[in-house]
Amino acid sequence: MMCAFAGVRSRLVRFGASALFLPVLALAAPAGAFDLPAYLEDVRTEYGLPALAAAVVRDGETIAAAAVGTRVMGEDIPVTVEDRFHLGSNTKAMTATLAGMMVDEGKLTWETTVGDVLGADFPGMSDTLSAATLEQLLSHSSGVPADTEELIDLYFSVDAFDYNPWDRRHRLLDAWKANEITIPEGSPFQYSNLGYVIAGMMIETVAGEHWETLMNERIFAPLDLQTAGLGPQTTFGLVDAPVSHRIDEDGNVTPMYWGPASDVPPVMGPAGNAHMSVGDYARWAAWNAGEGKHGPALVQPETLRYLHTAKVQTPVRENPPPGTPTTGEYALGWGLVQFDWSDRPLLTHNGSNGMNLARIVLDPEEDLGIVVLTNFPGRTADQAAGAVLAGLYAEFSTDE
């Protein structure tokens, strides 16, 4: 549905395609009638990706999972199903779930405004920004814009790594607070990373805990996502996960092994910097696809269904960037799109930090979920992941 940072690194990378091929090893779990590793390897080879992973869940259980390829393009370092992949903007659904927890606990409502929570800490905030509600921020309908050059400069400011992430979020909002925001005519939808950063600030303010702590204690731990973390997926100095890959304006591919250059600045965490294995991401998919039927009870079932319910129509876009829909609806951290291979709208989202790509599709009617991950960005990666989603839905949906 959405791509987390398709515009954030516009002056640093170009989403493109490279026809690169290399021999790799496929590792899978568990085996079944459908040969998922062989299928993924065919797709990975066709689209020239370094690594590709996917999983299918039904009725709360993972029924297929596999990872194929190499951690670094041009090197023979086979991936495994335990390898961590970057989720990019698919983190947004987790931030929205944290918001749902705060609503369930009476610390926020969906109509709570930015001014209600943050106004006292940010004197001089514009009246329009102050009036934006939590639900509007999470549905990209508040008027807070998509990434502009001004915002990109703020994300990648010279002091981006001089402060703790929550202090940087404060400085970011303080620098931008006086801007008036405007809801466009027609569809109010504007895909806003800043909106999610602000929502994250509201959540951590009322919770009395940093967003990063809440993610670990309220999402990762209860769901037993043992590989989950925030920031770059590789350990500094180790090639212990599929590394990020950057594509320059000439189409040259550079592996970004570790450290700050391999992810967006930490200030943007609530908008998308989580990582985890395909198996753990499948567990997250299963929990959402069940809409309250599978534990743990992170939020009330009605709250989870509310998170999944459309709030705004997205405008029609011609030739959108990778991961951005032509049209559809947006809920809270989730999009709803009727693909040409599905007979009803499905919950979905895409994520990218400009160097990786993640896609997810959920069909709550069937209690079915599919996740696809790769350590490569751009239109080629998006097309490959889309082909896998379509292929696996055709294979595993009972409606097909």
Coordinates of C-alpha atoms in Angstrom, one line a residue:
M1 CA 0.0 0.0 0.0
M2 CA 2.5 2.6 1.1
C3 CA 6.2 3.0 0.9
A4 CA 7.8 4.4 4.1
F5 CA 10.5 6.6 2.8
A6 CA 10.1 6.6 -1.0
G7 CA 10.8 10.4 -0.9
V8 CA 13.1 10.7 2.2
R9 CA 16.3 9.7 0.5
S10 CA 15.4 11.1 -2.9
R11 CA 18.7 13.1 -3.1
L12 CA 20.7 10.1 -1.9
V13 CA 19.3 7.1 -3.8
R14 CA 17.3 6.4 -7.0
F15 CA 14.7 3.6 -7.0
G16 CA 15.8 1.5 -10.0
A17 CA 16.5 -1.9 -11.3
S18 CA 19.7 -3.9 -11.9
A19 CA 19.8 -7.1 -13.8
L20 CA 22.2 -8.9 -11.5
F21 CA 22.3 -12.6 -11.0
L22 CA 24.3 -14.8 -8.5
P23 CA 24.2 -18.4 -7.2
V24 CA 22.6 -18.7 -3.8
L25 CA 21.3 -21.3 -1.4
A26 CA 17.7 -21.6 -0.3
L27 CA 16.7 -22.6 3.2
A28 CA 13.0 -23.3 4.1
A29 CA 10.6 -24.2 6.8
P30 CA 8.4 -26.1 6.9
A31 CA 8.1 -28.2 3.7
G32 CA 4.8 -28.9 2.1
A33 CA 3.2 -29.7 -1.2
F34 CA 4.0 -26.2 -2.5
D35 CA 7.8 -25.8 -3.0
L36 CA 8.1 -22.2 -1.6
P37 CA 12.0 -22.1 -1.7
A38 CA 12.1 -23.1 -5.3
Y39 CA 9.3 -20.6 -6.2
L40 CA 11.1 -17.8 -4.4
E41 CA 14.4 -18.6 -6.0
D42 CA 12.8 -18.4 -9.4
V43 CA 11.4 -15.0 -8.6
R44 CA 14.6 -13.8 -7.0
T45 CA 16.6 -14.8 -10.1
E46 CA 14.1 -13.3 -12.5
Y47 CA 14.2 -9.9 -10.8
G48 CA 17.9 -9.9 -9.8
L49 CA 17.4 -9.5 -6.1
P50 CA 20.1 -10.4 -3.5
A51 CA 17.7 -12.0 -1.1
L52 CA 14.0 -12.8 -0.9
A53 CA 11.9 -14.2 1.9
A54 CA 8.2 -14.9 2.3
A55 CA 5.8 -16.6 4.7
V56 CA 2.1 -17.6 4.7
V57 CA 0.0 -17.8 7.9
R58 CA -3.5 -19.2 8.3
D59 CA -5.6 -19.5 11.5
G60 CA -2.8 -18.2 13.6
E61 CA -0.2 -20.6 12.4
T62 CA 2.7 -20.3 9.9
I63 CA 2.0 -22.8 7.1
A64 CA 5.0 -21.9 4.9
A65 CA 8.1 -19.9 5.2
A66 CA 11.3 -19.6 3.3
A67 CA 14.3 -17.4 2.6
V68 CA 16.6 -17.6 -0.5
G69 CA 19.5 -15.6 -1.7
T70 CA 22.5 -13.9 -0.2
R71 CA 23.0 -11.3 2.5
V72 CA 25.2 -9.2 0.2
M73 CA 24.8 -8.9 -3.5
G74 CA 27.9 -10.3 -5.2
E75 CA 28.9 -12.4 -2.2
D76 CA 28.0 -16.0 -1.2
I77 CA 26.6 -15.5 2.3
P78 CA 23.3 -17.5 2.2
V79 CA 20.3 -16.1 4.1
T80 CA 18.2 -18.1 6.5
V81 CA 14.6 -17.9 7.8
E82 CA 16.0 -16.5 11.0
D83 CA 17.7 -13.5 9.3
R84 CA 16.4 -10.0 10.1
F85 CA 14.9 -7.9 7.3
H86 CA 14.0 -4.2 7.5
L87 CA 10.3 -3.4 7.6
G88 CA 10.4 0.3 6.8
S89 CA 6.9 1.9 6.8
N90 CA 5.3 -1.4 7.8
T91 CA 6.3 -0.3 11.3
K92 CA 3.5 2.2 11.1
A93 CA 0.9 -0.5 11.9
M94 CA 2.8 -1.2 15.1
T95 CA 2.8 2.5 16.1
A96 CA -0.9 2.6 15.4
T97 CA -1.3 -0.5 17.6
L98 CA 0.5 1.3 20.4
A99 CA -2.0 4.2 20.0
G100 CA -4.8 1.6 20.3
M101 CA -3.4 0.5 23.6
M102 CA -3.4 4.1 24.9
V103 CA -7.0 4.4 23.8
D104 CA -8.0 1.2 25.5
E105 CA -6.3 2.4 28.7
G106 CA -8.1 5.8 28.6
K107 CA -4.9 7.8 28.1
L108 CA -5.9 8.9 24.6
T109 CA -9.0 9.0 22.4
W110 CA -9.0 8.9 18.6
E111 CA -10.1 12.5 18.7
T112 CA -7.3 13.7 21.1
T113 CA -5.5 16.5 19.4
V114 CA -1.8 17.3 19.1
G115 CA -2.4 20.4 21.2
D116 CA -4.1 18.5 23.9
V117 CA -1.0 16.4 24.5
L118 CA 1.9 18.4 23.2
G119 CA 0.7 22.0 23.1
A120 CA 2.2 23.0 26.5
D121 CA 5.6 21.8 25.5
F122 CA 5.6 23.6 22.1
P123 CA 4.4 27.2 22.5
G124 CA 3.9 28.8 19.2
M125 CA 2.5 25.8 17.6
S126 CA 0.1 26.7 14.7
D127 CA -3.6 26.5 15.5
T128 CA -4.1 24.1 12.6
L129 CA -1.4 21.7 13.7
S130 CA -2.6 21.9 17.3
A131 CA -6.1 20.9 16.1
A132 CA -5.0 17.7 14.3
T133 CA -6.4 14.6 15.9
L134 CA -4.6 11.3 16.6
E135 CA -6.9 9.5 14.2
Q136 CA -6.1 12.0 11.4
L137 CA -2.4 11.6 12.0
L138 CA -2.6 7.8 11.8
S139 CA -4.8 7.9 8.7
H140 CA -2.6 10.5 6.9
S141 CA -5.6 12.9 6.7
S142 CA -4.5 15.6 9.2
G143 CA -3.1 18.0 6.7
V144 CA 0.5 17.3 7.8
P145 CA 2.2 17.0 4.4
A146 CA 4.1 14.3 2.8
D147 CA 7.9 14.7 2.9
T148 CA 9.1 18.0 1.6
E149 CA 12.6 19.2 1.1
E150 CA 12.3 21.2 4.3
L151 CA 11.3 18.0 6.2
I152 CA 14.1 16.0 4.6
D153 CA 16.6 18.6 5.7
L154 CA 15.2 18.3 9.3
Y155 CA 15.3 14.5 9.3
F156 CA 18.9 14.5 8.0
S157 CA 20.0 17.6 10.0
V158 CA 23.6 18.0 11.1
D159 CA 22.6 17.1 14.6
A160 CA 20.7 14.0 13.6
F161 CA 22.9 11.8 15.7
D162 CA 23.7 14.2 18.5
Y163 CA 20.7 13.5 20.7
N164 CA 18.6 10.7 21.9
P165 CA 15.8 9.9 19.4
W166 CA 13.0 11.4 21.7
D167 CA 15.1 14.6 22.1
R168 CA 15.5 14.8 18.3
R169 CA 11.8 14.3 17.8
H170 CA 11.3 17.3 20.2
R171 CA 13.8 19.4 18.2
L172 CA 12.2 18.3 14.9
L173 CA 8.7 19.3 16.0
D174 CA 9.9 22.5 17.6
A175 CA 11.5 23.5 14.3
W176 CA 8.3 22.8 12.3
K177 CA 5.5 23.6 14.8
A178 CA 4.6 27.0 13.4
N179 CA 3.7 25.7 10.0
E180 CA 0.0 25.9 9.1
I181 CA -1.4 22.6 7.8
T182 CA -4.0 22.3 5.1
I183 CA -6.3 19.4 4.2
P184 CA -6.4 19.1 0.4
E185 CA -9.7 19.3 -1.4
G186 CA -11.1 16.0 -2.5
S187 CA -9.3 13.3 -0.7
P188 CA -7.6 14.5 2.5
F189 CA -4.9 11.8 2.2
Q190 CA -1.3 12.9 2.3
Y191 CA 1.2 10.1 3.2
S192 CA 3.0 11.8 6.0
N193 CA 6.0 10.3 7.9
L194 CA 6.0 13.4 10.1
G195 CA 2.4 12.7 11.0
Y196 CA 3.5 9.4 12.4
V197 CA 6.5 10.9 14.2
I198 CA 4.1 13.3 15.9
A199 CA 1.7 10.5 16.8
G200 CA 4.6 8.6 18.3
M201 CA 5.4 11.7 20.4
M202 CA 1.8 11.8 21.7
I203 CA 1.9 8.1 22.5
E204 CA 5.2 8.3 24.5
T205 CA 4.0 11.4 26.3
V206 CA 0.9 9.9 27.7
A207 CA 2.5 6.5 28.3
G208 CA 5.5 8.0 30.2
E209 CA 7.8 5.8 28.2
H210 CA 9.9 6.3 25.0
W211 CA 8.4 5.0 21.8
E212 CA 11.4 2.7 21.4
T213 CA 10.8 1.2 24.9
L214 CA 7.1 0.8 24.2
M215 CA 7.8 -1.1 20.9
N216 CA 10.0 -3.6 22.7
E217 CA 7.9 -4.0 25.8
R218 CA 4.4 -3.7 24.4
I219 CA 4.8 -5.2 20.8
F220 CA 7.9 -7.3 20.5
A221 CA 8.0 -9.1 23.8
P222 CA 4.3 -10.1 24.2
L223 CA 4.2 -11.5 20.6
D224 CA 7.6 -13.3 21.3
L225 CA 9.2 -11.6 18.3
Q226 CA 12.7 -12.7 19.3
T227 CA 14.5 -11.3 16.3
A228 CA 12.7 -7.9 16.3
G229 CA 14.6 -4.7 16.8
L230 CA 14.8 -1.1 15.7
G231 CA 17.3 0.5 13.3
P232 CA 19.7 -1.2 10.9
Q233 CA 19.1 -4.9 10.7
T234 CA 22.8 -5.8 10.8
T235 CA 25.0 -5.8 13.9
F236 CA 27.8 -3.2 13.5
G237 CA 30.8 -5.0 12.2
L238 CA 29.0 -8.2 11.3
V239 CA 27.2 -9.5 8.2
D240 CA 24.7 -11.3 10.4
A241 CA 21.6 -10.2 8.4
P242 CA 20.7 -9.3 4.8
V243 CA 22.4 -5.9 4.4
S244 CA 20.7 -2.9 2.9
H245 CA 21.5 -2.0 -0.7
R246 CA 21.6 1.5 -2.2
I247 CA 21.0 2.3 -5.9
D248 CA 22.6 5.5 -7.1
E249 CA 21.4 7.7 -10.0
D250 CA 23.4 5.7 -12.5
G251 CA 21.9 2.4 -11.3
N252 CA 25.0 1.3 -9.4
V253 CA 24.3 -0.9 -6.4
T254 CA 26.2 -0.4 -3.1
P255 CA 25.7 -2.7 -0.1
M256 CA 25.3 -0.5 3.0
Y257 CA 26.6 -3.0 5.6
W258 CA 25.8 -1.4 8.9
G259 CA 25.7 1.8 10.9
P260 CA 23.8 5.1 10.4
A261 CA 24.1 5.1 6.6
S262 CA 22.2 1.8 6.4
D263 CA 18.9 3.2 7.7
V264 CA 16.9 6.4 8.2
P265 CA 17.8 8.6 11.2
P266 CA 16.4 7.3 14.5
V267 CA 14.2 10.3 14.9
M268 CA 11.9 8.7 12.3
G269 CA 11.4 5.5 14.2
P270 CA 7.6 5.8 14.6
A271 CA 7.3 6.2 10.9
G272 CA 9.3 3.1 10.1
N273 CA 12.6 1.6 11.4
A274 CA 11.7 -1.9 12.8
H275 CA 13.3 -5.1 11.6
M276 CA 12.7 -8.8 12.2
S277 CA 12.9 -12.2 10.6
V278 CA 10.3 -13.4 8.1
G279 CA 9.1 -15.9 10.7
D280 CA 8.5 -13.2 13.3
Y281 CA 6.9 -10.9 10.8
A282 CA 4.6 -13.8 9.9
R283 CA 3.7 -14.0 13.6
W284 CA 2.7 -10.3 13.5
A285 CA 0.7 -10.9 10.4
A286 CA -1.1 -13.9 12.0
W287 CA -2.0 -11.8 15.0
N288 CA -3.5 -9.1 12.8
A289 CA -5.3 -11.5 10.4
G290 CA -7.1 -13.1 13.3
E291 CA -8.5 -9.7 14.5
G292 CA -8.6 -10.8 18.1
K293 CA -9.0 -14.5 17.7
H294 CA -5.3 -15.2 18.5
G295 CA -3.4 -14.1 21.6
P296 CA -2.0 -12.1 23.2
A297 CA -4.7 -9.5 23.8
L298 CA -2.6 -6.4 23.0
V299 CA -5.7 -4.4 22.4
Q300 CA -9.4 -5.1 22.6
P301 CA -10.7 -7.0 19.5
E302 CA -13.0 -4.0 18.6
T303 CA -9.9 -1.7 18.8
L304 CA -8.0 -4.0 16.4
R305 CA -10.9 -4.1 14.0
Y306 CA -11.1 -0.3 14.3
L307 CA -7.4 0.0 13.3
H308 CA -8.2 -2.1 10.3
T309 CA -11.3 -0.1 9.2
A310 CA -10.9 2.4 6.4
K311 CA -10.9 6.1 7.4
V312 CA -10.0 7.9 4.2
Q313 CA -10.1 7.3 0.4
T314 CA -6.7 7.7 -1.2
P315 CA -6.5 9.8 -4.4
V316 CA -5.8 8.2 -7.8
R317 CA -2.1 8.5 -8.8
E318 CA -0.6 7.7 -12.1
N319 CA 2.7 5.9 -12.2
P320 CA 3.2 6.2 -8.4
P321 CA 6.6 5.5 -6.7
P322 CA 7.4 1.9 -5.7
G323 CA 5.1 0.8 -2.9
T324 CA 2.6 3.7 -3.3
P325 CA -0.9 2.7 -4.4
T326 CA -2.7 4.0 -7.5
T327 CA -5.8 4.2 -5.3
G328 CA -7.6 2.5 -2.4
E329 CA -8.4 3.3 1.2
Y330 CA -6.4 3.9 4.3
A331 CA -7.2 2.8 7.9
L332 CA -4.8 3.3 10.8
G333 CA -1.3 2.0 9.8
W334 CA -3.0 -0.2 7.1
G335 CA -4.2 0.3 3.6
L336 CA -7.2 -1.5 2.0
V337 CA -6.7 -2.3 -1.7
Q338 CA -8.6 -4.6 -4.0
F339 CA -5.9 -6.1 -6.2
D340 CA -6.6 -7.5 -9.6
W341 CA -5.9 -10.9 -8.2
S342 CA -8.3 -10.6 -5.2
D343 CA -12.1 -10.5 -5.2
R344 CA -12.4 -8.2 -2.2
P345 CA -10.2 -5.4 -0.6
L346 CA -7.3 -6.7 1.5
L347 CA -5.4 -5.1 4.3
T348 CA -2.0 -4.3 3.0
H349 CA 1.1 -2.1 3.4
N350 CA 4.5 -1.6 1.9
G351 CA 7.6 -0.3 3.6
S352 CA 11.1 0.8 2.5
N353 CA 13.8 2.9 3.9
G354 CA 15.2 3.4 0.4
M355 CA 17.5 0.3 0.7
N356 CA 15.1 -2.6 1.5
L357 CA 11.4 -3.5 0.8
A358 CA 8.7 -5.2 2.8
R359 CA 5.2 -6.1 1.8
I360 CA 2.3 -7.6 3.7
V361 CA -1.3 -8.6 2.7
L362 CA -4.0 -9.8 5.2
D363 CA -7.3 -11.4 4.4
P364 CA -9.2 -11.4 7.8
E365 CA -12.2 -13.2 6.2
E366 CA -9.9 -16.2 5.7
D367 CA -7.6 -15.6 8.7
L368 CA -4.9 -15.6 6.1
G369 CA -1.7 -13.5 5.8
I370 CA 1.3 -13.2 3.5
V371 CA 4.5 -11.4 4.0
V372 CA 7.4 -10.7 1.6
L373 CA 10.8 -9.2 2.4
T374 CA 13.9 -8.3 0.4
N375 CA 17.1 -6.4 1.1
F376 CA 16.8 -4.4 -2.1
P377 CA 14.8 -1.2 -3.0
G378 CA 13.0 0.2 -5.9
R379 CA 10.5 -0.7 -8.6
T380 CA 12.1 -4.0 -9.4
A381 CA 11.9 -5.1 -5.8
D382 CA 8.3 -3.9 -5.5
Q383 CA 7.3 -5.8 -8.7
A384 CA 9.0 -9.0 -7.4
A385 CA 7.3 -8.8 -4.0
G386 CA 4.0 -8.0 -5.7
A387 CA 4.4 -11.1 -7.9
V388 CA 5.0 -13.2 -4.8
L389 CA 2.0 -11.8 -3.0
A390 CA -0.2 -12.6 -6.0
G391 CA 1.3 -16.0 -6.5
L392 CA 1.0 -17.1 -2.8
Y393 CA -2.5 -15.7 -2.5
A394 CA -3.6 -17.7 -5.5
E395 CA -1.9 -20.8 -4.0
F396 CA -3.1 -20.6 -0.4
S397 CA -6.5 -18.7 -0.5
T398 CA -9.5 -21.0 -0.3
D399 CA -11.4 -18.5 -2.6
E400 CA -9.0 -19.1 -5.5

